Amino acid sequence: MILGNSKILELVKDENIKLLVNFNEECLGSAGYDLRAGKIYKIISGSKIGATDRIMPDVREIPAKQYFMDAYEYILLETIEKVNMPNDLLARILNRSSLFRCGCTLATAVVDPGYCGTLTLGLKNLNKFKFEIEVGARVGQIVFETVEGDVKPYDGRYQGGKVV
């Protein structure tokens, strides 16, 4: 079941959970929450995902309040918000329609039960024109869903909000 805004707000205010840190009530929708772009990172090296090994790319933080993406460029965004996922919830991150109307799309993943930290999103400019992204811009909507049964809480390499 997808959580509505009243349940999301309840879990944000619950001192034992604090579902979203750096919460802004203006970003709360009817059945989700709009995530805002925080730090911006540029990928500066190659990478590999193999069957038994992985080489993650090096990244460089762009120390600016806005960034002008070149045509077809791909960057990483770290959200302003931090999530604290209880073991009975998972989340999916979806594009905001204003983003794809500008010719851009997000690369996202499921946010597992037990994950705590900021979220890293990939942003791809799909068109031949420059695109400006500002820190604080609403870029994606996070939707929370209940999970039934026993779960193994997330304990992977990105716990705590590691970008790469």
Short mmCIF file of C-alpha atoms in Angstrom, two decimals:
data_model
loop_
_atom_site.label_atom_id
_atom_site.label_comp_id
_atom_site.label_asym_id
_atom_site.label_seq_id
_atom_site.Cartn_x
_atom_site.Cartn_y
_atom_site.Cartn_z
CA MET A 1 0.00 0.00 0.00
CA ILE A 2 1.28 3.49 -0.88
CA LEU A 3 1.38 5.96 2.00
CA GLY A 4 -0.70 9.12 1.79
CA ASN A 5 0.45 12.54 2.92
CA SER A 6 -1.05 12.26 6.41
CA LYS A 7 0.84 9.01 7.11
CA ILE A 8 4.09 10.44 5.69
CA LEU A 9 3.73 13.50 7.92
CA GLU A 10 3.03 11.27 10.94
CA LEU A 11 6.25 9.30 10.30
CA VAL A 12 8.25 12.50 9.77
CA LYS A 13 7.08 13.84 13.14
CA ASP A 14 7.58 10.51 14.96
CA GLU A 15 10.73 11.02 17.08
CA ASN A 16 11.52 7.28 16.91
CA ILE A 17 11.50 7.22 13.09
CA LYS A 18 12.03 10.72 11.59
CA LEU A 19 11.26 9.36 8.11
CA LEU A 20 12.58 12.51 6.38
CA VAL A 21 15.18 14.87 7.82
CA ASN A 22 15.37 18.41 6.31
CA PHE A 23 11.66 18.01 5.60
CA ASN A 24 9.86 20.91 3.91
CA GLU A 25 6.06 20.74 4.16
CA GLU A 26 5.73 22.57 0.82
CA CYS A 27 7.28 19.49 -0.84
CA LEU A 28 4.66 17.11 0.58
CA GLY A 29 2.23 15.89 -2.08
CA SER A 30 -0.91 13.81 -1.79
CA ALA A 31 0.96 10.48 -1.91
CA GLY A 32 4.64 11.36 -1.94
CA TYR A 33 7.28 13.95 -1.22
CA ASP A 34 9.32 16.03 -3.67
CA LEU A 35 13.05 15.53 -3.17
CA ARG A 36 15.32 18.55 -3.61
CA ALA A 37 18.73 18.70 -5.27
CA GLY A 38 21.52 19.27 -2.78
CA LYS A 39 25.15 18.71 -3.71
CA ILE A 40 26.02 18.29 -7.39
CA TYR A 41 28.76 15.90 -8.53
CA LYS A 42 30.49 15.40 -11.85
CA ILE A 43 31.85 11.94 -12.75
CA ILE A 44 35.55 12.30 -13.61
CA SER A 45 36.78 8.75 -14.24
CA GLY A 46 35.74 5.45 -15.74
CA SER A 47 34.12 2.62 -13.81
CA LYS A 48 33.19 -1.05 -13.95
CA ILE A 49 30.49 -3.32 -12.58
CA GLY A 50 31.70 -6.90 -12.98
CA ALA A 51 30.35 -10.24 -11.84
CA THR A 52 32.76 -10.36 -8.91
CA ASP A 53 34.36 -6.93 -8.74
CA ARG A 54 33.43 -3.30 -9.03
CA ILE A 55 35.33 -0.12 -9.71
CA MET A 56 33.33 2.97 -8.86
CA PRO A 57 34.06 6.26 -10.62
CA ASP A 58 35.77 9.21 -9.04
CA VAL A 59 33.53 12.23 -8.62
CA ARG A 60 34.13 15.92 -8.06
CA GLU A 61 31.69 18.12 -6.17
CA ILE A 62 30.59 21.23 -8.06
CA PRO A 63 30.75 23.97 -5.39
CA ALA A 64 28.03 26.17 -6.86
CA LYS A 65 24.37 26.96 -6.27
CA GLN A 66 23.57 26.08 -9.87
CA TYR A 67 25.09 24.05 -12.66
CA PHE A 68 24.65 24.33 -16.42
CA MET A 69 24.54 20.83 -17.87
CA ASP A 70 25.83 20.37 -21.39
CA ALA A 71 23.74 18.55 -23.97
CA TYR A 72 23.55 14.82 -23.15
CA GLU A 73 25.56 15.26 -19.93
CA TYR A 74 25.05 13.01 -16.89
CA ILE A 75 25.68 14.14 -13.30
CA LEU A 76 24.95 12.90 -9.79
CA LEU A 77 22.77 14.78 -7.30
CA GLU A 78 22.76 14.22 -3.56
CA THR A 79 19.43 15.10 -1.99
CA ILE A 80 18.98 17.75 0.67
CA GLU A 81 16.73 15.29 2.46
CA LYS A 82 17.96 12.34 4.47
CA VAL A 83 15.69 9.29 4.80
CA ASN A 84 15.39 6.91 7.74
CA MET A 85 13.59 3.89 6.34
CA PRO A 86 11.84 1.67 8.87
CA ASN A 87 11.97 -2.06 8.21
CA ASP A 88 8.35 -2.17 7.03
CA LEU A 89 8.71 0.45 4.26
CA LEU A 90 10.49 0.76 0.94
CA ALA A 91 10.49 3.74 -1.37
CA ARG A 92 10.62 4.38 -5.09
CA ILE A 93 11.82 7.63 -6.65
CA LEU A 94 10.05 8.93 -9.73
CA ASN A 95 10.72 11.81 -12.13
CA ARG A 96 8.79 15.01 -11.64
CA SER A 97 6.94 15.86 -14.83
CA SER A 98 8.55 19.31 -15.04
CA LEU A 99 11.94 17.59 -15.28
CA PHE A 100 11.10 15.40 -18.26
CA ARG A 101 9.28 18.32 -19.92
CA CYS A 102 12.71 20.03 -19.91
CA GLY A 103 14.25 17.02 -21.65
CA CYS A 104 15.87 15.50 -18.57
CA THR A 105 15.39 12.29 -16.63
CA LEU A 106 16.48 10.78 -13.34
CA ALA A 107 18.23 7.47 -12.81
CA THR A 108 17.02 6.08 -9.50
CA ALA A 109 16.85 2.90 -7.45
CA VAL A 110 14.61 1.39 -4.80
CA VAL A 111 15.27 2.71 -1.30
CA ASP A 112 15.43 -0.44 0.81
CA PRO A 113 13.96 -1.04 4.26
CA GLY A 114 16.54 -0.09 6.88
CA TYR A 115 18.42 2.40 4.68
CA CYS A 116 19.39 5.68 6.37
CA GLY A 117 21.08 8.59 4.64
CA THR A 118 20.88 11.04 1.81
CA LEU A 119 19.93 9.73 -1.62
CA THR A 120 22.04 9.85 -4.76
CA LEU A 121 20.20 10.41 -8.04
CA GLY A 122 21.57 10.40 -11.57
CA LEU A 123 20.41 13.30 -13.74
CA LYS A 124 20.69 13.00 -17.54
CA ASN A 125 20.14 15.86 -19.96
CA LEU A 126 18.59 14.03 -22.91
CA ASN A 127 18.45 16.90 -25.37
CA LYS A 128 20.82 19.03 -27.43
CA PHE A 129 20.31 22.16 -25.33
CA LYS A 130 21.92 23.21 -22.05
CA PHE A 131 19.93 22.66 -18.87
CA GLU A 132 20.35 24.61 -15.64
CA ILE A 133 19.85 22.82 -12.32
CA GLU A 134 19.81 24.77 -9.07
CA VAL A 135 20.50 23.53 -5.56
CA GLY A 136 17.11 23.33 -3.83
CA ALA A 137 15.18 22.51 -7.02
CA ARG A 138 12.55 19.78 -6.68
CA VAL A 139 13.71 17.00 -9.00
CA GLY A 140 12.04 13.73 -8.00
CA GLN A 141 9.14 12.40 -6.01
CA ILE A 142 9.71 9.71 -3.38
CA VAL A 143 6.77 7.36 -2.84
CA PHE A 144 6.67 5.11 0.24
CA GLU A 145 5.16 1.62 0.22
CA THR A 146 4.57 -0.91 2.96
CA VAL A 147 6.44 -4.22 2.97
CA GLU A 148 4.79 -7.29 4.47
CA GLY A 149 6.63 -10.18 6.09
CA ASP A 150 10.14 -10.40 7.45
CA VAL A 151 12.85 -8.32 5.79
CA LYS A 152 16.61 -8.16 5.95
CA PRO A 153 17.33 -4.46 6.56
CA TYR A 154 19.74 -2.76 4.16
CA ASP A 155 23.38 -2.92 5.25
CA GLY A 156 25.19 -2.23 1.99
CA ARG A 157 28.02 0.07 0.98
CA TYR A 158 25.84 3.18 0.54
CA GLN A 159 24.38 3.14 4.07
CA GLY A 160 24.63 6.64 5.50
CA GLY A 161 24.49 8.41 2.15
CA LYS A 162 27.76 7.54 0.42
CA VAL A 163 27.67 8.99 -3.13
CA VAL A 164 29.91 6.38 -4.84
#
